[in-house]
Coordinates of N, CA and C in Angstrom, one line a residue:
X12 N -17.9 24.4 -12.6 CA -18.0 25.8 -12.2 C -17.8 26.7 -13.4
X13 N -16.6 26.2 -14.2 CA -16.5 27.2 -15.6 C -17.6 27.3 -16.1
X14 N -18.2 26.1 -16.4 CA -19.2 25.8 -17.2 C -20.4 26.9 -16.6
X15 N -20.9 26.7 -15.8 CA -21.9 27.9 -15.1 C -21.4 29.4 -15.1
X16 N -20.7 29.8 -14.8 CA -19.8 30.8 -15.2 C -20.0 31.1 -16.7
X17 N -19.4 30.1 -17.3 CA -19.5 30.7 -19.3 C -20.8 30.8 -19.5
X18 N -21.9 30.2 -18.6 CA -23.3 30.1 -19.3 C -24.3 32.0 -18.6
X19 N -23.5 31.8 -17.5 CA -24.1 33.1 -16.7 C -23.6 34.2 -17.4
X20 N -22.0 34.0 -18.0 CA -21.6 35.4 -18.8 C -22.5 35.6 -20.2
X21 N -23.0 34.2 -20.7 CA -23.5 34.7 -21.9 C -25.0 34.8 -21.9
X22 N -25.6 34.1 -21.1 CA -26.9 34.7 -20.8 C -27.1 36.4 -20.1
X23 N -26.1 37.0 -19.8 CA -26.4 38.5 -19.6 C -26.1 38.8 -21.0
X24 N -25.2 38.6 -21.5 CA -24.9 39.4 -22.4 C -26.1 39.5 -24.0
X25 N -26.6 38.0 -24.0 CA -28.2 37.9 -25.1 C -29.0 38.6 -24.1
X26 N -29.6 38.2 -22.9 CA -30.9 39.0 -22.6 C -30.8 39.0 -21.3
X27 N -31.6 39.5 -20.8 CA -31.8 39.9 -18.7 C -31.9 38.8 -18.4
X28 N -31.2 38.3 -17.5 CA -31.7 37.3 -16.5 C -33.2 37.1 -15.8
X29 N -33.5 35.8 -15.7 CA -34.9 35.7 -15.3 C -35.0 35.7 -14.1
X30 N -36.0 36.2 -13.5 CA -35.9 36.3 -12.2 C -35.5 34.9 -11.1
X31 N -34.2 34.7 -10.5 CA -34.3 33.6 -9.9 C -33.1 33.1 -10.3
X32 N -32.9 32.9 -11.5 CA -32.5 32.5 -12.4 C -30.4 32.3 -11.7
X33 N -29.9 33.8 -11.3 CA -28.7 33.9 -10.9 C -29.0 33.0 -9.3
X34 N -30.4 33.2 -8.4 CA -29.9 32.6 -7.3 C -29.6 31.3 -7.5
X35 N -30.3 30.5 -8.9 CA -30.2 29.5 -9.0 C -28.7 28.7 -9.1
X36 N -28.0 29.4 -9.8 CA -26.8 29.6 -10.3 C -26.2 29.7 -8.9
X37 N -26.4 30.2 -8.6 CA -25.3 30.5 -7.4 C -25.6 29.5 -6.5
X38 N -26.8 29.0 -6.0 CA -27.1 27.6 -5.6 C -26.4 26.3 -5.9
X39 N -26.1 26.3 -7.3 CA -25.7 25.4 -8.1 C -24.0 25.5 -7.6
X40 N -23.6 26.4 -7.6 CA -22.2 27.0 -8.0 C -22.0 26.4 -5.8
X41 N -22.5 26.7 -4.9 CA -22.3 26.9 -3.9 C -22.2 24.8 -3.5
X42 N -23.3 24.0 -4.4 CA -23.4 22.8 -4.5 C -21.8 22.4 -4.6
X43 N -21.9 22.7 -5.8 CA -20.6 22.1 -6.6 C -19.0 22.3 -5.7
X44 N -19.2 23.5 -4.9 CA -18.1 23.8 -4.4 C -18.1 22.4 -2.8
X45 N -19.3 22.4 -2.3 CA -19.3 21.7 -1.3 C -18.8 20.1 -2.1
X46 N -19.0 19.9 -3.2 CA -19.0 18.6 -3.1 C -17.3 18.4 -4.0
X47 N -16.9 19.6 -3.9 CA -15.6 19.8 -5.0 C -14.5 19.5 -3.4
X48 N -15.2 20.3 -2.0 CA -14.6 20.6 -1.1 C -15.0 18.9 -0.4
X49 N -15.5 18.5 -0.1 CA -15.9 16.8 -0.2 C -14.5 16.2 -0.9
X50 N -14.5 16.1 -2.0 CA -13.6 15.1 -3.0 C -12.0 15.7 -2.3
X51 N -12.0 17.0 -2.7 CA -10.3 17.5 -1.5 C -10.4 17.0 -0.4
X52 N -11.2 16.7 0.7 CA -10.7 16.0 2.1 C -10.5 14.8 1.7
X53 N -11.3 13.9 0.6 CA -11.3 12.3 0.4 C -10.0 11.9 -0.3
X54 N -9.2 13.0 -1.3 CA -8.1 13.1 -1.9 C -7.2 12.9 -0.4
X55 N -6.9 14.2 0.2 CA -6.3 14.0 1.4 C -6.0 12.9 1.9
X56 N -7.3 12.1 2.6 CA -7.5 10.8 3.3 C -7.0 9.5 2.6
X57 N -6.7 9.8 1.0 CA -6.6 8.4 0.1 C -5.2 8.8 0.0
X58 N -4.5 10.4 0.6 CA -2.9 10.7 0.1 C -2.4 9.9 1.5
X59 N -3.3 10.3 2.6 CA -2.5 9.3 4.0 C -2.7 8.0 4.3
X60 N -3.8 7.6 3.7 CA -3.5 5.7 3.3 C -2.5 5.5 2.7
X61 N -2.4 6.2 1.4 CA -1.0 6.1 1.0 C 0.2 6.0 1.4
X62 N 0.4 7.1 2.2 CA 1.6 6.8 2.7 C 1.8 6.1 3.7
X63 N 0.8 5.8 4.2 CA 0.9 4.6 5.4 C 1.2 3.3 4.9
X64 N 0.1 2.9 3.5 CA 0.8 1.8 2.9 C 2.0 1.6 2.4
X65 N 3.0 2.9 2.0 CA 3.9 2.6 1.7 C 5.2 2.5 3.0
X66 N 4.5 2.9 4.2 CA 5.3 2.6 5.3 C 5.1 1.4 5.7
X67 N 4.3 0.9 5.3 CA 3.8 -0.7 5.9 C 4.5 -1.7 4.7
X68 N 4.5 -1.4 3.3 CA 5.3 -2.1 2.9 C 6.7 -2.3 2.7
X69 N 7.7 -1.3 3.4 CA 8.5 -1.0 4.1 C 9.4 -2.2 5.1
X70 N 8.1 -2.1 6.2 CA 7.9 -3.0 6.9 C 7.9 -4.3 6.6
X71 N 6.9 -4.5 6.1 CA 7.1 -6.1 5.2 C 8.1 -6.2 4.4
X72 N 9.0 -5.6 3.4 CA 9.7 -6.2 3.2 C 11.3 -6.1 4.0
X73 N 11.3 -5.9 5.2 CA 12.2 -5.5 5.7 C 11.9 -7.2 7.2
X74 N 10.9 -7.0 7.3 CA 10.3 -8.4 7.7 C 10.7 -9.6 6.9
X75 N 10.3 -10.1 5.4 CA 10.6 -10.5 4.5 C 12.4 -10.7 4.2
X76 N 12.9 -9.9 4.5 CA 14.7 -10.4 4.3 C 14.8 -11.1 5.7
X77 N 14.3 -10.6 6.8 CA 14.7 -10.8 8.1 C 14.5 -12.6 7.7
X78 N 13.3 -12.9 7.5 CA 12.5 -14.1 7.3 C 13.7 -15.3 6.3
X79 N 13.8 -14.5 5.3 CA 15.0 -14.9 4.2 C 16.4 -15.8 4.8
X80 N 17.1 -14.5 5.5 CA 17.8 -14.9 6.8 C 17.6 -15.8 7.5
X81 N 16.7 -15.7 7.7 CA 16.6 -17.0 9.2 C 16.6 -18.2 8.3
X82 N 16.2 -18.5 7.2 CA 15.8 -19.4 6.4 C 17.3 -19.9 6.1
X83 N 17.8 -19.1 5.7 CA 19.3 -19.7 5.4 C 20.1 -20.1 6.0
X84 N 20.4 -19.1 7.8 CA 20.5 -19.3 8.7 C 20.3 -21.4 9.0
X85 N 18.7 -21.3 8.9 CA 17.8 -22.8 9.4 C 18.7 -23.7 8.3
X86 N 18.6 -23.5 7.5 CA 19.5 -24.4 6.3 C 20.5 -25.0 6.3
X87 N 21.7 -24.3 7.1 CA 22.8 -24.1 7.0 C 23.4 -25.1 8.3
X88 N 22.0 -24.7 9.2 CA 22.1 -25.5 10.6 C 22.1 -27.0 10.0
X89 N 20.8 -27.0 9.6 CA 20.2 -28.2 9.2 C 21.5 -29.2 8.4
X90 N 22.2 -28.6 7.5 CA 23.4 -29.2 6.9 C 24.3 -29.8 7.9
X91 N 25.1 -29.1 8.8 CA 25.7 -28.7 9.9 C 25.3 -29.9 10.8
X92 N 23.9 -30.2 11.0 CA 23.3 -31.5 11.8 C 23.4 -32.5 11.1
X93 N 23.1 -32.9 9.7 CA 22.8 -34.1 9.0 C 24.5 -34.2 9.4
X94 N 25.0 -33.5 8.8 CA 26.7 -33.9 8.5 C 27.1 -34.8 10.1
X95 N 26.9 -34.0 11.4 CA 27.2 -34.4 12.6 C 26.6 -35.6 12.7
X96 N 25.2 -35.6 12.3 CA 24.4 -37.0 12.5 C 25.1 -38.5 11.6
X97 N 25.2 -38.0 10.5 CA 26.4 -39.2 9.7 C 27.5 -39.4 10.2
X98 N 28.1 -38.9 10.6 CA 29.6 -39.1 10.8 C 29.2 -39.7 12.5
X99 N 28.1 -39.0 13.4 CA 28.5 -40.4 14.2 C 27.6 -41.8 14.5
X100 N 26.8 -41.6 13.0 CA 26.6 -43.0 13.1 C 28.1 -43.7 12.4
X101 N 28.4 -43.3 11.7 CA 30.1 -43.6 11.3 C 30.7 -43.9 12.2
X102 N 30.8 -43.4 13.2 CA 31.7 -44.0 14.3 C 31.2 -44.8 15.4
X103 N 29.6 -45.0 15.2 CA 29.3 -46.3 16.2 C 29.0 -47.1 15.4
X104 N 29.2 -47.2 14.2 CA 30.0 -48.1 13.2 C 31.0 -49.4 13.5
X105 N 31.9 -47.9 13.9 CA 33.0 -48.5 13.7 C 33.5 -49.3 15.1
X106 N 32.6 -48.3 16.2 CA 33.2 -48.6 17.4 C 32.5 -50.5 17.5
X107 N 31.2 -50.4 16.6 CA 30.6 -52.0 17.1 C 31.4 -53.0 16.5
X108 N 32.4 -52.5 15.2 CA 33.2 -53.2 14.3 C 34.0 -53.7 15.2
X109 N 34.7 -52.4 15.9 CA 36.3 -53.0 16.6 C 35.8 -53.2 18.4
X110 N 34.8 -53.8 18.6 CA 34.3 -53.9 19.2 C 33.9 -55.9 19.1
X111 N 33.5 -56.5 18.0 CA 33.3 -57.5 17.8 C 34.3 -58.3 17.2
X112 N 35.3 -57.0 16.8 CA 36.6 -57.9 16.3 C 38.0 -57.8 17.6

């Protein structure tokens, strides 16, 4: 738009405009704005993806500890069972030991 603008001030100022010539310009100028006014709504639309994506990644990593959690949680069980599971094969062990003796 500058650019049409610096060209429109200096073409008055060397010689008359040609006939047509300014509606052209202003055609041009009225384009540019529509499509200047295009690019600001699609700016908008790509600022509230944004922030939705950053509420969604939010999410996910708030999902992601939860997950973490549970995992250690499951681990911890898992230990907790082996250890129970050994100790009573340990004692039907022992019970078939003093059982035969």
């Amino acid at each position: 738009c500058r650019e049409l603008i610096e060209i429109l001030a200096i073409s008055r100022n060397q010689k008359l405009p040609q006939p047509g010539e300014e509606g052209q310009i202003l055609e041009l100028l009225i384009q540019r704005d529509g499509e200047f006014q295009e690019l600001m709504k699609l700016a908008v639309d790509q600022g509230k993806i944004h922030h939705e994506m950053q509420l969604l990644e939010k999410v996910v990593e708030k999902r992601d500890n939860d997950i973490q959690q549970l995992q250690k949680q499951l681990k911890e069980a898992e230990h907790i069972l082996a250890t129970a599971v050994y100790q009573a094969k340990e004692k039907l062990k022992s019970i078939e030991k003093a059982r035969k003796g």
